[in-house]
Amino acid sequence: MTPNAICTPPHDHDTYRWSMVVDLDKCIGCSACTAACYAENNIGVAGLEQVLKGREMSWLRVERYLDSDYPEKTTFLPMLCQHCDNAPCEAVCPVYAPHHSKEGLNNQIYNRCIGTRFCSQNCPYKVRRFNWFTWETPSPLNLQLNPDVTARSKGVMEKCSFCIQRIKFAHGIAKDENRPVRDGEIQPACLQSCPTGALIFGNLMDPGSRVRKLAADPRAYQVLGYLNTKPAVIYLKKVLPEI
């Protein structure tokens, strides 16, 4: 990759730039967000044997960081696609399957993807998943599939979309009522299932939005922010008492 490709200037955003704030002080590592993501987005269940081969399919994983001296300091960190403004995955795809939307979403166009996996190799967060199989859903499991989410086939890459189907639904309602999308109106599945309210979703371009205010919190930081990827996922550092 050329230096110019790495140092691509940020995109302009007019009305919306969707963002998620993760408060690590509230995350208890229950993985309800991961389970909800599987159900909402029709993600294939790989099973232990395939996971051991590095073929996990989870779009959202909860990383655990342990302090051997102080087990009380265990920190949980939900990791998902960061929807980078300078997305390393977009620059390396030969068929432009990762697409940057005007609302800041890093979309994956499945019918363009030819399965080179260059995007996964270039993603510093390792949140992209390759479909090694055509997942079967024998009856009655087919009844639990979400009809609003595209089915992916063997040989394509997939990842978190910020539940774009829910964003589109909210846009439709707002358009019918001739108004912008309200703060808090969109709830991705992971956020909806979180029992502690650790996840917050909203529009960074709205000065009054909750994510915009939390982004200015002294605890706010971006994972691997020094790579200049400009992630849309912002973490709030866990507050630890002195032990």
CSV table of C-alpha atoms in Angstrom, one decimal:
chain,number,residue,atom,x,y,z
A,1,MET,CA,0.0,0.0,0.0
A,2,THR,CA,1.3,3.5,-0.8
A,3,PRO,CA,1.7,6.2,1.9
A,4,ASN,CA,-1.0,8.2,0.2
A,5,ALA,CA,-3.5,5.3,0.5
A,6,ILE,CA,-2.8,5.1,4.3
A,7,CYS,CA,-3.1,8.9,4.8
A,8,THR,CA,-6.4,9.3,2.9
A,9,PRO,CA,-8.1,12.4,4.3
A,10,PRO,CA,-11.4,11.9,6.2
A,11,HIS,CA,-14.7,11.8,4.4
A,12,ASP,CA,-17.1,14.7,4.6
A,13,HIS,CA,-20.4,14.0,6.5
A,14,ASP,CA,-23.3,16.3,6.1
A,15,THR,CA,-26.2,15.3,8.3
A,16,TYR,CA,-25.3,11.9,9.8
A,17,ARG,CA,-22.3,10.0,10.9
A,18,TRP,CA,-23.4,7.0,12.9
A,19,SER,CA,-21.3,6.1,15.9
A,20,MET,CA,-21.3,3.8,18.9
A,21,VAL,CA,-19.9,4.5,22.4
A,22,VAL,CA,-18.9,1.6,24.6
A,23,ASP,CA,-18.7,2.3,28.3
A,24,LEU,CA,-16.3,-0.3,29.7
A,25,ASP,CA,-17.2,0.7,33.2
A,26,LYS,CA,-20.7,-0.7,32.6
A,27,CYS,CA,-19.7,-3.8,30.6
A,28,ILE,CA,-20.0,-7.0,32.7
A,29,GLY,CA,-18.9,-9.4,29.9
A,30,CYS,CA,-22.2,-11.3,29.7
A,31,SER,CA,-22.0,-11.6,25.9
A,32,ALA,CA,-25.8,-10.8,25.5
A,33,CYS,CA,-24.7,-8.4,22.7
A,34,THR,CA,-23.0,-11.2,20.8
A,35,ALA,CA,-26.0,-13.5,21.1
A,36,ALA,CA,-28.3,-10.8,19.9
A,37,CYS,CA,-26.0,-10.0,17.0
A,38,TYR,CA,-26.2,-13.7,15.9
A,39,ALA,CA,-30.0,-13.7,16.0
A,40,GLU,CA,-30.5,-10.4,14.3
A,41,ASN,CA,-28.1,-10.8,11.5
A,42,ASN,CA,-28.5,-14.5,10.5
A,43,ILE,CA,-24.9,-15.3,11.4
A,44,GLY,CA,-23.8,-18.9,10.9
A,45,VAL,CA,-22.9,-20.9,14.0
A,46,ALA,CA,-19.5,-22.4,13.3
A,47,GLY,CA,-19.1,-24.6,16.3
A,48,LEU,CA,-16.0,-25.5,18.4
A,49,GLU,CA,-14.2,-27.5,15.7
A,50,GLN,CA,-14.3,-24.7,13.1
A,51,VAL,CA,-13.5,-22.0,15.7
A,52,LEU,CA,-10.3,-23.9,16.6
A,53,LYS,CA,-9.4,-23.6,12.9
A,54,GLY,CA,-9.8,-19.8,13.0
A,55,ARG,CA,-13.2,-19.9,11.2
A,56,GLU,CA,-15.3,-18.1,13.9
A,57,MET,CA,-18.2,-16.1,12.5
A,58,SER,CA,-19.1,-13.7,15.3
A,59,TRP,CA,-19.4,-10.1,14.2
A,60,LEU,CA,-19.0,-8.9,17.8
A,61,ARG,CA,-16.7,-10.6,20.4
A,62,VAL,CA,-16.1,-9.7,24.0
A,63,GLU,CA,-12.4,-9.6,24.8
A,64,ARG,CA,-11.3,-10.3,28.3
A,65,TYR,CA,-8.2,-8.7,29.9
A,66,LEU,CA,-7.0,-10.2,33.1
A,67,ASP,CA,-4.6,-8.9,35.7
A,68,SER,CA,-2.9,-12.0,37.3
A,69,ASP,CA,-2.1,-10.1,40.4
A,70,TYR,CA,-5.5,-8.5,40.8
A,71,PRO,CA,-8.4,-10.7,39.4
A,72,GLU,CA,-10.8,-7.9,40.4
A,73,LYS,CA,-9.4,-5.8,37.6
A,74,THR,CA,-10.7,-8.0,34.8
A,75,THR,CA,-11.8,-5.7,32.0
A,76,PHE,CA,-14.3,-6.7,29.2
A,77,LEU,CA,-14.0,-5.0,25.8
A,78,PRO,CA,-16.7,-5.6,23.2
A,79,MET,CA,-15.0,-5.5,19.8
A,80,LEU,CA,-16.9,-5.0,16.6
A,81,CYS,CA,-16.3,-3.3,13.2
A,82,GLN,CA,-15.1,0.2,14.0
A,83,HIS,CA,-16.6,1.7,10.8
A,84,CYS,CA,-13.4,3.6,10.3
A,85,ASP,CA,-13.4,6.9,8.4
A,86,ASN,CA,-9.9,5.9,7.0
A,87,ALA,CA,-10.8,2.2,6.7
A,88,PRO,CA,-7.8,0.1,5.8
A,89,CYS,CA,-10.1,-2.6,4.4
A,90,GLU,CA,-11.5,-0.3,1.7
A,91,ALA,CA,-8.2,0.5,0.1
A,92,VAL,CA,-7.1,-3.0,-0.6
A,93,CYS,CA,-10.2,-4.6,-2.2
A,94,PRO,CA,-9.7,-5.1,-5.9
A,95,VAL,CA,-13.5,-5.0,-6.6
A,96,TYR,CA,-14.6,-2.3,-4.1
A,97,ALA,CA,-16.7,-4.6,-2.0
A,98,PRO,CA,-16.2,-2.6,1.2
A,99,HIS,CA,-18.1,0.6,0.5
A,100,HIS,CA,-18.0,3.9,2.5
A,101,SER,CA,-21.4,5.4,2.8
A,102,LYS,CA,-22.2,9.1,3.1
A,103,GLU,CA,-23.3,8.4,6.6
A,104,GLY,CA,-19.9,7.0,7.6
A,105,LEU,CA,-20.9,3.3,7.5
A,106,ASN,CA,-18.4,0.8,6.1
A,107,ASN,CA,-20.8,-1.4,4.1
A,108,GLN,CA,-19.9,-4.8,2.7
A,109,ILE,CA,-21.4,-5.4,-0.8
A,110,TYR,CA,-21.8,-9.1,-0.8
A,111,ASN,CA,-22.4,-9.6,-4.5
A,112,ARG,CA,-19.2,-7.8,-5.4
A,113,CYS,CA,-17.0,-9.8,-3.0
A,114,ILE,CA,-14.8,-12.4,-4.6
A,115,GLY,CA,-13.3,-13.7,-1.4
A,116,THR,CA,-9.7,-12.5,-1.7
A,117,ARG,CA,-9.7,-11.8,2.1
A,118,PHE,CA,-7.4,-8.9,1.6
A,119,CYS,CA,-9.7,-6.8,3.7
A,120,SER,CA,-9.5,-9.1,6.6
A,121,GLN,CA,-5.7,-9.2,6.3
A,122,ASN,CA,-5.6,-5.4,6.4
A,123,CYS,CA,-8.1,-4.9,9.2
A,124,PRO,CA,-6.2,-4.1,12.4
A,125,TYR,CA,-9.2,-5.0,14.6
A,126,LYS,CA,-9.7,-8.5,13.0
A,127,VAL,CA,-13.5,-8.2,13.0
A,128,ARG,CA,-14.1,-9.4,9.4
A,129,ARG,CA,-15.4,-12.9,8.9
A,130,PHE,CA,-15.0,-15.2,5.9
A,131,ASN,CA,-17.8,-17.6,4.9
A,132,TRP,CA,-16.2,-20.9,4.6
A,133,PHE,CA,-19.5,-22.7,4.3
A,134,THR,CA,-23.1,-22.3,3.0
A,135,TRP,CA,-24.9,-22.4,6.4
A,136,GLU,CA,-27.9,-24.7,6.6
A,137,THR,CA,-31.0,-23.9,8.6
A,138,PRO,CA,-33.1,-27.0,8.6
A,139,SER,CA,-36.8,-26.6,9.6
A,140,PRO,CA,-37.9,-25.2,12.0
A,141,LEU,CA,-34.7,-23.2,12.4
A,142,ASN,CA,-35.4,-21.4,9.1
A,143,LEU,CA,-38.3,-19.7,10.9
A,144,GLN,CA,-36.0,-17.7,13.1
A,145,LEU,CA,-34.1,-16.1,10.3
A,146,ASN,CA,-34.5,-12.3,10.0
A,147,PRO,CA,-36.1,-11.5,6.6
A,148,ASP,CA,-34.6,-7.9,6.7
A,149,VAL,CA,-31.0,-9.1,6.5
A,150,THR,CA,-29.3,-10.4,3.4
A,151,ALA,CA,-28.3,-14.1,3.4
A,152,ARG,CA,-24.6,-14.5,2.7
A,153,SER,CA,-23.2,-17.4,0.7
A,154,LYS,CA,-20.0,-19.4,0.8
A,155,GLY,CA,-16.9,-17.4,-0.3
A,156,VAL,CA,-17.8,-13.9,0.8
A,157,MET,CA,-16.7,-11.7,3.6
A,158,GLU,CA,-19.1,-10.3,6.2
A,159,LYS,CA,-19.0,-8.1,9.3
A,160,CYS,CA,-20.9,-5.8,11.6
A,161,SER,CA,-23.2,-3.4,9.7
A,162,PHE,CA,-24.3,-1.3,12.8
A,163,CYS,CA,-27.7,-3.1,12.0
A,164,ILE,CA,-28.1,-1.1,8.9
A,165,GLN,CA,-31.6,-2.6,8.4
A,166,ARG,CA,-32.7,-0.8,11.6
A,167,ILE,CA,-31.1,2.4,10.4
A,168,LYS,CA,-33.0,2.2,7.1
A,169,PHE,CA,-36.2,1.5,8.9
A,170,ALA,CA,-35.8,4.6,11.1
A,171,HIS,CA,-34.9,6.7,8.0
A,172,GLY,CA,-38.2,5.5,6.4
A,173,ILE,CA,-40.3,6.6,9.4
A,174,ALA,CA,-38.5,9.9,9.6
A,175,LYS,CA,-39.0,10.6,5.9
A,176,ASP,CA,-42.8,9.8,6.2
A,177,GLU,CA,-43.0,12.3,9.1
A,178,ASN,CA,-40.8,14.9,7.3
A,179,ARG,CA,-38.2,15.1,10.1
A,180,PRO,CA,-34.6,14.0,10.8
A,181,VAL,CA,-33.9,10.7,12.7
A,182,ARG,CA,-34.2,11.4,16.4
A,183,ASP,CA,-31.4,10.7,18.9
A,184,GLY,CA,-32.0,7.3,20.5
A,185,GLU,CA,-34.5,6.3,17.8
A,186,ILE,CA,-32.1,3.6,16.4
A,187,GLN,CA,-31.2,0.7,18.6
A,188,PRO,CA,-28.8,-1.9,17.1
A,189,ALA,CA,-29.5,-5.4,18.4
A,190,CYS,CA,-26.4,-5.4,20.6
A,191,LEU,CA,-27.5,-2.2,22.3
A,192,GLN,CA,-31.1,-3.4,22.7
A,193,SER,CA,-29.9,-6.6,24.5
A,194,CYS,CA,-27.3,-5.0,26.8
A,195,PRO,CA,-28.6,-5.3,30.4
A,196,THR,CA,-26.4,-2.5,31.8
A,197,GLY,CA,-26.7,0.1,29.1
A,198,ALA,CA,-23.0,-0.1,28.2
A,199,LEU,CA,-23.7,0.6,24.5
A,200,ILE,CA,-24.9,3.9,23.1
A,201,PHE,CA,-25.6,4.6,19.5
A,202,GLY,CA,-26.3,7.8,17.7
A,203,ASN,CA,-25.3,10.6,15.3
A,204,LEU,CA,-22.0,12.3,15.8
A,205,MET,CA,-23.0,15.2,13.6
A,206,ASP,CA,-25.8,16.1,16.0
A,207,PRO,CA,-24.3,18.4,18.7
A,208,GLY,CA,-27.1,17.4,21.1
A,209,SER,CA,-26.8,13.7,20.7
A,210,ARG,CA,-25.7,11.5,23.5
A,211,VAL,CA,-22.8,10.0,21.6
A,212,ARG,CA,-21.5,13.4,20.7
A,213,LYS,CA,-21.5,14.4,24.4
A,214,LEU,CA,-19.9,11.2,25.5
A,215,ALA,CA,-17.2,11.5,22.8
A,216,ALA,CA,-16.0,14.6,24.7
A,217,ASP,CA,-15.8,12.7,28.0
A,218,PRO,CA,-12.2,12.6,29.5
A,219,ARG,CA,-12.5,8.8,29.5
A,220,ALA,CA,-13.1,8.6,25.8
A,221,TYR,CA,-10.5,6.9,23.5
A,222,GLN,CA,-10.3,5.0,20.2
A,223,VAL,CA,-8.8,1.5,20.0
A,224,LEU,CA,-5.5,1.7,18.0
A,225,GLY,CA,-6.4,5.3,17.3
A,226,TYR,CA,-2.7,6.0,16.6
A,227,LEU,CA,-3.2,4.2,13.3
A,228,ASN,CA,-5.2,7.1,12.0
A,229,THR,CA,-8.1,4.9,11.0
A,230,LYS,CA,-10.6,7.3,12.6
A,231,PRO,CA,-13.0,4.7,14.2
A,232,ALA,CA,-16.6,5.5,14.7
A,233,VAL,CA,-16.6,3.3,17.8
A,234,ILE,CA,-15.5,5.2,20.9
A,235,TYR,CA,-14.7,3.5,24.2
A,236,LEU,CA,-15.0,5.0,27.7
A,237,LYS,CA,-12.2,3.8,29.9
A,238,LYS,CA,-13.1,1.6,32.9
A,239,VAL,CA,-12.8,3.4,36.2
A,240,LEU,CA,-10.7,1.2,38.6
A,241,PRO,CA,-10.4,1.9,42.4
A,242,GLU,CA,-7.1,1.5,44.0
A,243,ILE,CA,-6.7,-1.9,45.6
